[in-house]
XYZ file of C-alpha atoms in Angstrom:
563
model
C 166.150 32.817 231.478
C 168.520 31.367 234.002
C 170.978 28.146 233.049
C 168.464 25.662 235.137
C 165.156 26.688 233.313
C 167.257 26.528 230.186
C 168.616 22.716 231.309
C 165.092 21.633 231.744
C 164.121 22.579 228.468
C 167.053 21.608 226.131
C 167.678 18.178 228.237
C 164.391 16.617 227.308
C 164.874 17.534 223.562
C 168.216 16.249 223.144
C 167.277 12.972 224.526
C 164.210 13.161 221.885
C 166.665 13.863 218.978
C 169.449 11.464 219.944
C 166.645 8.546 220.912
C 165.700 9.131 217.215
C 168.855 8.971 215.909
C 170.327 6.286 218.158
C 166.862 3.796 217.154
C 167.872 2.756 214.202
C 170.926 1.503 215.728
C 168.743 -0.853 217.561
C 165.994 -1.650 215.854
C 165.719 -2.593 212.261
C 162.736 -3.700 210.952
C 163.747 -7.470 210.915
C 163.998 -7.582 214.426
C 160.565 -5.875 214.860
C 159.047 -8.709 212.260
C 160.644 -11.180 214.254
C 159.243 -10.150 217.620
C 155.868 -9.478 215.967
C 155.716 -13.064 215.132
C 156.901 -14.538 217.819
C 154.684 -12.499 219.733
C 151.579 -14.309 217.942
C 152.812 -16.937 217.494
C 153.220 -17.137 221.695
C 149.588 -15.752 222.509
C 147.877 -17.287 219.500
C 149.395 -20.203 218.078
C 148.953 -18.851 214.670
C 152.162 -18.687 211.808
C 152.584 -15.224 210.587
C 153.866 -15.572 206.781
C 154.759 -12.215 205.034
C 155.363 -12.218 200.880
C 155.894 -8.634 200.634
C 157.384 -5.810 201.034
C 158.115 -4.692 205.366
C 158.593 -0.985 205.753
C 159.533 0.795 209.348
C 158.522 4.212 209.958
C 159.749 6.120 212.933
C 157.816 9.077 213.088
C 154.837 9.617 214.595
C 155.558 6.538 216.579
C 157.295 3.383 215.578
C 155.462 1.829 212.985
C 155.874 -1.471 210.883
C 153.853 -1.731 207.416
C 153.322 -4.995 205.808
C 152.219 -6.040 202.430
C 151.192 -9.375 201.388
C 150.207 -11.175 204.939
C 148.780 -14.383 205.820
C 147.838 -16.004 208.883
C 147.562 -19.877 209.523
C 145.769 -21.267 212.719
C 146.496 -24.537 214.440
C 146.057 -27.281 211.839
C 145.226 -25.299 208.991
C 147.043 -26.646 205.900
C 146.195 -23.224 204.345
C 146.332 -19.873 205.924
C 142.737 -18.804 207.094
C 143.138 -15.120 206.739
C 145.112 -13.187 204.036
C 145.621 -9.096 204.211
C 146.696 -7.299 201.147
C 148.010 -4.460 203.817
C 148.946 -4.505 207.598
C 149.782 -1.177 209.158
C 150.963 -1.721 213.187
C 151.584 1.419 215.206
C 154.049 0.191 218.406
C 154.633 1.735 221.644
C 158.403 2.873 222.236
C 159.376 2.123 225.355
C 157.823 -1.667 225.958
C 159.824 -1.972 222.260
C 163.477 -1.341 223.735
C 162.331 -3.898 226.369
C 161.942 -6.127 224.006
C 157.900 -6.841 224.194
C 155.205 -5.337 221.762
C 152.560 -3.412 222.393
C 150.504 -2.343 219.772
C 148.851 1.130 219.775
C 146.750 0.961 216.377
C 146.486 -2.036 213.935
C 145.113 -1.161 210.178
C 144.371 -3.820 208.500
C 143.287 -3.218 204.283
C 141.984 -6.018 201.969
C 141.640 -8.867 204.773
C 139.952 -11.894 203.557
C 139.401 -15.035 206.192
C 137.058 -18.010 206.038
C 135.656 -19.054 208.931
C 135.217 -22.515 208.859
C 131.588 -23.850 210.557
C 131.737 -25.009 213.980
C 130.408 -28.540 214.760
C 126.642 -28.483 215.290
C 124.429 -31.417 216.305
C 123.070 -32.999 213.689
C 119.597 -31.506 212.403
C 117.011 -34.372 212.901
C 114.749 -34.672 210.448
C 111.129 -35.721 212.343
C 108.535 -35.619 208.843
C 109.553 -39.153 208.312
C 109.104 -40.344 212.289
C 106.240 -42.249 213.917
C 104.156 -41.410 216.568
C 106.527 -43.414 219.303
C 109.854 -41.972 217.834
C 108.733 -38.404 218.069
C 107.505 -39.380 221.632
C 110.982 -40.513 221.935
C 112.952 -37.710 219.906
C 111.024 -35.246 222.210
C 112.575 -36.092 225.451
C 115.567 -37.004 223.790
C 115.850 -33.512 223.225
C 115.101 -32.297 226.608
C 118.053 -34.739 227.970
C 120.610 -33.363 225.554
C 119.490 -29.797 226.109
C 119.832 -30.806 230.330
C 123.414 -31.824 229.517
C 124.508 -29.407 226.980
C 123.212 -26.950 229.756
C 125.194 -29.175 232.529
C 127.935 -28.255 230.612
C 128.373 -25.184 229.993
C 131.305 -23.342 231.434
C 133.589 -26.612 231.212
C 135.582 -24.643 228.283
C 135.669 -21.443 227.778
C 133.289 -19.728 224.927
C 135.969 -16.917 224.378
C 139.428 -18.318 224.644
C 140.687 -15.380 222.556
C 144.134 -15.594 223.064
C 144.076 -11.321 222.922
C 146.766 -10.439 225.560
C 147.969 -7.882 223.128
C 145.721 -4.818 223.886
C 145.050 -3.028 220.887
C 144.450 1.529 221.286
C 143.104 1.276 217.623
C 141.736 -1.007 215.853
C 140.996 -0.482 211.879
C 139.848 -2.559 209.258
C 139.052 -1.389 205.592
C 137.974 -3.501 202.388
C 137.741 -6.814 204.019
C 135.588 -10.032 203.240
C 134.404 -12.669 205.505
C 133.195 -15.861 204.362
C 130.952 -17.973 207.079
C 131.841 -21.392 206.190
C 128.354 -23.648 206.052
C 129.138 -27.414 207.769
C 126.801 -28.765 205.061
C 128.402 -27.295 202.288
C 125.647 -25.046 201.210
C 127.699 -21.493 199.831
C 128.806 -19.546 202.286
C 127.508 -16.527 203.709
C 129.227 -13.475 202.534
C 130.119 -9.997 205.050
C 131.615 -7.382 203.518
C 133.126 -5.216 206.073
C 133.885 -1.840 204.237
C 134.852 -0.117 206.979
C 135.129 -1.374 210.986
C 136.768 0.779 213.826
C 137.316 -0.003 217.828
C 139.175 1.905 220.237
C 140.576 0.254 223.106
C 140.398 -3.466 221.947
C 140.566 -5.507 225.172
C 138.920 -8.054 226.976
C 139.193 -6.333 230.334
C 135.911 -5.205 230.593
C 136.996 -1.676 229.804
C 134.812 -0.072 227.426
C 135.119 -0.808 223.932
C 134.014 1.969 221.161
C 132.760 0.578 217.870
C 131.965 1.959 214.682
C 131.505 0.436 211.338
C 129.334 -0.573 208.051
C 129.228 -3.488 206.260
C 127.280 -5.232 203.393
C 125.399 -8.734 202.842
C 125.789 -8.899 199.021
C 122.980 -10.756 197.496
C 120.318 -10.273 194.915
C 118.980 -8.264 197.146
C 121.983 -6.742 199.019
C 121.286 -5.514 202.970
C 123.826 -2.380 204.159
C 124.361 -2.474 208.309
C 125.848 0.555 210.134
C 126.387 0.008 213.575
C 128.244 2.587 216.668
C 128.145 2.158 219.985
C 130.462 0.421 223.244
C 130.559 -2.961 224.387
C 132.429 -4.718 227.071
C 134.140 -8.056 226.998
C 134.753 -9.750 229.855
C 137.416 -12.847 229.229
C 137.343 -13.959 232.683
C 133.502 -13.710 233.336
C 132.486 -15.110 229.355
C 130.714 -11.879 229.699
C 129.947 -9.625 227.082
C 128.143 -6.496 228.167
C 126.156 -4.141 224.961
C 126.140 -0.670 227.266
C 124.243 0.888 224.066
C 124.737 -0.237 220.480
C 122.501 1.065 217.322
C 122.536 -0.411 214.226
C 120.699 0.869 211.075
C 119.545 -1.910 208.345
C 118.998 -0.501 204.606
C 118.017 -3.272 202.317
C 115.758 -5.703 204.206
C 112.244 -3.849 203.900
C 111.267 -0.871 201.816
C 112.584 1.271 204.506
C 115.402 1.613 206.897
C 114.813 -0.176 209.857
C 116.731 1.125 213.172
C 117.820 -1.183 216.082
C 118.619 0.282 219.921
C 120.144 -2.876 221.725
C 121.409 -3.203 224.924
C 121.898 -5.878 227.796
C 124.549 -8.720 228.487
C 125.261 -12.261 226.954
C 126.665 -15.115 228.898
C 129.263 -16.668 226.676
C 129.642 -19.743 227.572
C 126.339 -20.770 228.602
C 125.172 -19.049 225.001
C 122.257 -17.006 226.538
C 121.710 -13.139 226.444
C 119.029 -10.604 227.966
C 118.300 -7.734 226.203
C 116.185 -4.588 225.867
C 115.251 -3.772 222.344
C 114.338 -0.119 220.840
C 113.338 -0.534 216.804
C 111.906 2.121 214.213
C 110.950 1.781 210.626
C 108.742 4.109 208.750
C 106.653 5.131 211.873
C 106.585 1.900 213.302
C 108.451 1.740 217.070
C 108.646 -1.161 218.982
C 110.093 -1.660 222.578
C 110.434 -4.429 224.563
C 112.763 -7.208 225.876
C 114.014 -10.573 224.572
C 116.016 -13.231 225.877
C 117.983 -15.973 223.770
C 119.108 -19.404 226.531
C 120.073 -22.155 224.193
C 119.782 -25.054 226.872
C 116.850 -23.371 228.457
C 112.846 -23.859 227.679
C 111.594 -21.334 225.624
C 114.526 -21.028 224.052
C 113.548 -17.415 222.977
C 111.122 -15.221 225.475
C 110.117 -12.365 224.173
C 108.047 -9.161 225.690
C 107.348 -6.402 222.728
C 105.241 -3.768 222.371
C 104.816 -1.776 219.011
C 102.643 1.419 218.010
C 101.295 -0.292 214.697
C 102.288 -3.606 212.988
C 104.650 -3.767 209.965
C 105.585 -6.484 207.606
C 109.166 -4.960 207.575
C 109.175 -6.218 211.157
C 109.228 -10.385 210.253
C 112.702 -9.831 208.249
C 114.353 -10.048 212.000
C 112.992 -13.623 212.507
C 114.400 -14.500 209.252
C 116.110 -13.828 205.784
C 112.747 -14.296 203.508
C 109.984 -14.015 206.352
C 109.005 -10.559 204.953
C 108.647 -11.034 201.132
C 110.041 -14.633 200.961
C 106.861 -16.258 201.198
C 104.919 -13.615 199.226
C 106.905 -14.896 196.272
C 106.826 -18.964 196.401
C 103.702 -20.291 194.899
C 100.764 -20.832 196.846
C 100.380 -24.060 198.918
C 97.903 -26.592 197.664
C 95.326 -27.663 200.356
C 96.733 -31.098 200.094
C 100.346 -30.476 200.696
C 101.628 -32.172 204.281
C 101.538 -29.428 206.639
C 105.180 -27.810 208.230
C 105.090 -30.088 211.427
C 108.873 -30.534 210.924
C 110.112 -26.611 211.012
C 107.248 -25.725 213.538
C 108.675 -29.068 215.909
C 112.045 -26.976 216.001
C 110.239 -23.756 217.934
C 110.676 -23.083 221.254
C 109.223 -19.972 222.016
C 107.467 -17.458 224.323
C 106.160 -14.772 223.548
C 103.663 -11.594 224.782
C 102.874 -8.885 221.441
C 100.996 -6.184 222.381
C 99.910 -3.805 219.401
C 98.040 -0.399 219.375
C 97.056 -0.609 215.615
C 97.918 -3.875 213.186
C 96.063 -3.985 209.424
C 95.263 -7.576 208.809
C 93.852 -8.119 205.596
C 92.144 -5.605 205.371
C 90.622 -5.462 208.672
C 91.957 -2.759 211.514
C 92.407 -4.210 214.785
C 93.249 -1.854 218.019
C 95.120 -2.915 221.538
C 95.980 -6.181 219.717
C 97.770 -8.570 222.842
C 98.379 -11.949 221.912
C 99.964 -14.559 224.262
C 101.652 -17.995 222.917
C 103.915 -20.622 223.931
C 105.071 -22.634 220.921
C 107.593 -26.325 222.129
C 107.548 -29.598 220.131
C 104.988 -28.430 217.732
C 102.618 -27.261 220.021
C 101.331 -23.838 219.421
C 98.991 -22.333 222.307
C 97.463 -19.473 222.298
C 96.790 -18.276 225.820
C 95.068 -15.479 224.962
C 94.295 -12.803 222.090
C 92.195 -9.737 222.498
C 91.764 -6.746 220.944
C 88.644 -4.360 219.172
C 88.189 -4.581 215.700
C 85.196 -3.241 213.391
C 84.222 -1.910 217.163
C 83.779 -4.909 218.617
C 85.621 -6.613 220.912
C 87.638 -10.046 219.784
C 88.512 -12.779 222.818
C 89.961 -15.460 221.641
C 91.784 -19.029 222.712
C 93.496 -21.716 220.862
C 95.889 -24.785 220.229
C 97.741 -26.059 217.549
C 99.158 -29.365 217.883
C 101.633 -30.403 215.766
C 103.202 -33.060 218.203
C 102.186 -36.167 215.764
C 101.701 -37.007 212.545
C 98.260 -35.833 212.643
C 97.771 -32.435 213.765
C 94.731 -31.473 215.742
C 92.940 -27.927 216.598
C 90.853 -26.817 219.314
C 89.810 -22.886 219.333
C 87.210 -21.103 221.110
C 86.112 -17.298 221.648
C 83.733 -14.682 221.043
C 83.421 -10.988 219.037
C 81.092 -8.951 220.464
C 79.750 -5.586 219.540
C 80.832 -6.217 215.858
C 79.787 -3.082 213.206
C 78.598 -4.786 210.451
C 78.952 -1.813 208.115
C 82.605 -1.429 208.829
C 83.004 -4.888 208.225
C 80.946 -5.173 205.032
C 83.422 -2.341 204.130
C 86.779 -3.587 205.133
C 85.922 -6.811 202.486
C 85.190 -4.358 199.772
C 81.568 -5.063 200.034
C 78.792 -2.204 199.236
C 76.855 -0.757 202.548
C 74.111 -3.697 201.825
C 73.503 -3.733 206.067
C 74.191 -1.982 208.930
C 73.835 -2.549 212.928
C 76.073 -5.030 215.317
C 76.883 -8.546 215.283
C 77.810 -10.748 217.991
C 79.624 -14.233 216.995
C 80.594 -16.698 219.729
C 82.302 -20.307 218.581
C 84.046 -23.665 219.662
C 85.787 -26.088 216.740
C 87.765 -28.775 216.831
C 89.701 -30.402 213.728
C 92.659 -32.571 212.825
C 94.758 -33.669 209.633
C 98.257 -33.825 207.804
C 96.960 -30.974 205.478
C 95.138 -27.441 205.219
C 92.681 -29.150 203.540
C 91.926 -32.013 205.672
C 91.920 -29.420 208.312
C 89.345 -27.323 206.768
C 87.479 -30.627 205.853
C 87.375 -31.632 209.614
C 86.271 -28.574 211.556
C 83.683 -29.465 213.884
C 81.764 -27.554 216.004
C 78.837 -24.587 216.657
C 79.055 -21.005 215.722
C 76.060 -18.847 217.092
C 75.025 -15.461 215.361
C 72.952 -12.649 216.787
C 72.687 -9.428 215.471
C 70.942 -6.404 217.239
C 69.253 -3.128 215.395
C 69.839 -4.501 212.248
C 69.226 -3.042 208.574
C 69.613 -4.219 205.276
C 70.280 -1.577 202.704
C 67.744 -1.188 199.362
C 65.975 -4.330 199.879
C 62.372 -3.782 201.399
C 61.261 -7.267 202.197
C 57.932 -6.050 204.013
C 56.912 -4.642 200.349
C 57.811 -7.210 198.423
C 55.516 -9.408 200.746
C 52.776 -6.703 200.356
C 52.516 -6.807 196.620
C 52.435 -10.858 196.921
C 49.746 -10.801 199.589
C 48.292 -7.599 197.554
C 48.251 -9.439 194.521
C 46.262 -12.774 195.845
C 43.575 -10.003 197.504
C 43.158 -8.333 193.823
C 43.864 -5.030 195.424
C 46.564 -2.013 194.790
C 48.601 -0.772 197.278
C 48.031 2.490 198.427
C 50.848 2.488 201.238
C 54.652 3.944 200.578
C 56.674 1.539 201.906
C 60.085 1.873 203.192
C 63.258 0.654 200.675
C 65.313 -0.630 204.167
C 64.320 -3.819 205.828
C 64.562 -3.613 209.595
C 64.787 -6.710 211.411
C 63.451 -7.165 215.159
C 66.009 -10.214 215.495
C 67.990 -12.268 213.632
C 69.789 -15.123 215.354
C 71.592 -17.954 212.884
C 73.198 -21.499 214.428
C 76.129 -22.732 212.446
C 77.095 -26.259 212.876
C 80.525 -27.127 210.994
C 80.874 -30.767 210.415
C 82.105 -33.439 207.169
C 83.388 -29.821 205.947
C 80.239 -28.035 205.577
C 78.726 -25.190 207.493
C 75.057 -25.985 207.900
C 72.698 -23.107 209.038
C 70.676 -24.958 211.490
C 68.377 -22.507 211.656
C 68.780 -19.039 210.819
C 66.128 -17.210 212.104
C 64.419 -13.265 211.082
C 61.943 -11.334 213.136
C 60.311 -8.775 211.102
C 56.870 -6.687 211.765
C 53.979 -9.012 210.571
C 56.949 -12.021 208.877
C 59.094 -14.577 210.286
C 61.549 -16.093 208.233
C 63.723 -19.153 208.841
C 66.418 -20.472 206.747
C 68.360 -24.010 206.236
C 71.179 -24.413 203.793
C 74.750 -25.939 203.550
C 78.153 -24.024 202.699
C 80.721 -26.421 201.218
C 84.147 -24.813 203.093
C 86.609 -25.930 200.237
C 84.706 -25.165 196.818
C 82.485 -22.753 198.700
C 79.498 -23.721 197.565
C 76.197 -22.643 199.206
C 72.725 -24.177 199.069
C 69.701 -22.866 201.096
C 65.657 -22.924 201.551
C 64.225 -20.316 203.155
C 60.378 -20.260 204.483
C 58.233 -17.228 205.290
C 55.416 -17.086 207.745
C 52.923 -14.509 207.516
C 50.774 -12.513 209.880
C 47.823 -10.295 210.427
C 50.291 -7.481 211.522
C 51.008 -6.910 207.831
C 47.417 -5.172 207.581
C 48.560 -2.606 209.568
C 50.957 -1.630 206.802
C 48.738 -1.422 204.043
C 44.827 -2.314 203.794
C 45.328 -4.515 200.587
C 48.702 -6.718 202.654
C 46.326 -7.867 205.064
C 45.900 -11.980 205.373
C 43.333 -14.767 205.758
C 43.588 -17.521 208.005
C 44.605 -19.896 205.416
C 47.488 -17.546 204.387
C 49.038 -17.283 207.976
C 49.261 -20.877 208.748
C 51.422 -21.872 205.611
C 54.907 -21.941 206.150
């Protein structure tokens, strides 16, 4: 090996070894406290306090450990955000310069409360009249104009973050979400949170993580993926993050999310991806907090799951399950459905609804100031096909309801079935209706539904009951004869047509009407909606086609013209 390969080896090593022994001799562990502080204190604002123990470690890289930290914002009386640990790994050379840049940050035990920010005022509308909900309406629209107007005057993340961060770690640490109406606050455990390349550059950030929402019913969250923030823009970009949920439905639930948020003007587009115990939903939503619909969402899902309503809120999957039932003469919600703003286009191949399976479910709504409209809701059930239109109105005090549509092609036996009801009838069903109602309850509601409902069925049977013989052994009986005939244990009807008028909370059958060989029967009654209740007459006429059943079922004259 000649002298100058040998130089360009040794050289560099010396000047490793006597950097490492020369260091010390300018930086002591004070002096990196002291520009670590100052350091926040410049970019932040924020009073670094330390009550324990400061270690400096040389190798790897320079290091400074702390024990016992707190950090106090602006105007806090109290520090905001104690750490039981605080690990920073520092770049050498910036360091003999004189500035800090941090290469990893561990952080262990970190506990901050996050006090609320300032939120307008939740109006309470239950107790308003007609005119001030008139009033509170547009009201509304010209503060959400203005807030909208606004936007972008300050800056949504002022992060004061000039310290770019290689490694970001953070074990053990609990997060307490203030509430501005001093309700408890809401609890995140973070057990363990990791993101490389902490900037807000735009460069890509890695993430990785899981933490915990302890309650009585405690939900775990995983989440890995890379986002972008964009400081200058107010731009944060999700290039593909995927969070698993364990703890809010029976099984896990996991969430594909990616798209862009602007910041300052607090809106966001993104394109779901969601699956939970064979359920998989796709689709896109986007949040615009001074925009109308506030939400406007486009999903489609393979089958419909409960599970699913726990993203719309903590108790919309079982919540509700386990309150007590409503009575029918408890005000209706007007006040919570008066705060929707929403838009929103479902399509489902396969949703279970009480029982009852309905295929290509697509449902259309718009839902502002407490009016609910649907545009449009289709879809085959019992193999028939469902059409359907409505409006809720929840604008006033008194609600109203219009709702018209049609099911076609209904099997009745599949029906009968899906109510736990014997096969008493088979054949098809078509329903076609338009109602109207209005009240401050369900009950009134239910009480004021107005309107017709026609019935027709086609090739229908009913099971075990044999009408025509029945008939026979009447008629039989008044002609002193026997019956010699076997007669069939189904009833088959020719027709059978029914109008239903709904009015003063009744359903009166006005008529129904029955087409058999040789019999016609029609049929008035009343069906009380709320104790359900039922009251009918029915009337037979006979004629000379029953003869042709039996010799001894045959009529006179007289017989055939009673009713």
């Amino acid at each position: 090996m000649t002298r100058t390969k040998a130089l360009l080896i040794v050289a560099p090593l010396a000047l490793t070894v006597l950097a490492l022994l020369l260091l010390p001799l300018f930086v002591d562990k004070d002096k990196l406290l002291e520009l670590a502080s100052a350091a926040i204190r410049d970019q932040t604002g924020a009073t670094l306090t330390v009550g324990g123990p400061v270690e400096l470690a040389l190798i790897p890289r320079i290091g400074l450990s702390l024990a016992d930290v707190s950090l106090a914002m602006p105007g806090e009386e109290q520090a905001g955000l104690q750490v039981r640990s605080l690990q920073l790994g520092l770049q050498l050379l910036p360091l003999l310069s004189g500035r800090v840049e941090v290469h990893t940050l561990s952080l262990d035990g970190l506990t901050s409360r996050i006090a609320a920010a300032e939120q307008e005022a939740k109006i309470d509308s239950s107790g308003m009249s007609d005119a001030q909900l008139d009033a509170f309406y547009l009201q509304r629209r010209r503060f959400q104009a203005e807030a909208g107007a606004a936007a972008g005057a300050e800056a949504a993340l002022a992060l004061p973050l000039a310290l770019n961060v290689q490694m970001l770690r953070l074990t053990d640490a609990r997060l307490e979400l203030l509430a501005a109406d001093g309700a408890p606050p809401t609890v995140i455990e973070v057990q363990r949170l990791e993101a490389q390349d902490l900037n807000l550059d735009a460069r890509p950030i890695k993430l990785q993580g899981k933490l915990r929402l302890p309650a009585e019913q405690a939900i775990d969250l995983a989440l890995q993926g890379t986002v972008r923030l964009n400081q200058q823009r107010q731009q944060l970009v999700l290039d593909g993050l995927e969070i698993e949920l364990i703890g809010i439905a029976a099984d896990p639930l996991k969430l594909q999310v990616t798209g862009e948020a602007d910041l300052n003007r607090r809106a966001a587009d993104l394109q779901l991806l969601l699956e939970t115990a064979g359920t998989r939903g796709e689709g896109s939503l986007r949040y615009a907090a001074f925009e109308s619909p506030q939400i406007d969402a486009t999903l489609h899902f393979n089958q419909f799951n409960p599970a699913l309503l726990a993203l719309t809120g903590p108790d919309a999957a079982g919540g509700a399950a386990q309150q007590p039932a409503a009575s029918a003469d408890d005000p209706l919600p007007l006040a919570a459905l008066r705060a929707i703003d929403t838009r929103a286009d479902l399509t489902v191949d396969s949703a279970l609804l009480g029982g009852h399976l309905i295929q290509n479910l697509h449902l259309a709504l718009r839902a502002v100031d407490g009016v609910i409209r649907i545009d449009s809701l289709t879809g085959q059930v019992h193999g028939g096909q469902l059409q359907l239109q409505g409006t809720f109105d929840g604008k006033h005090n008194s609600a109203t309801v219009a709702t018209s549509g049609a099911l076609n092609g209904l099997d009745i036996a599949s029906a009968l079935a899906a109510t736990e009801v014997g096969p008493i009838a088979t054949g098809q069903a078509n329903l076609e209706w338009q109602l109207t109602s209005a009240g401050r309850s369900r009950g009134e509601l239910m009480a004021g539904l107005n309107g017709p409902i026609k019935l027709a069925t086609a090739e229908l049977v009913l099971r075990d009951i044999g009408i025509e013989s029945m008939l026979c052994r009447a008629v039989a009986l008044t002609n002193q004869e026997n019956l010699t005939a076997t007669f069939p244990t189904d009833t088959r009807f020719e027709a059978l047509t029914a109008d239903i008028q709904l009015t003063d909370g009744s359903a009166l059958l006005r008529p129904l009407r029955a087409e058999l060989p040789g019999l016609s029967l029609t049929g008035n009654g009343r069906y009380q909606l709320l104790n359900q209740d039922f009251d009918a007459t029915f009337k037979a006429r006979l004629s000379p086609e029953l003869e042709s059943l039996d010799r001894a079922c045959r009529v006179s004259k007289r017989l055939t013209a009673i009713d």
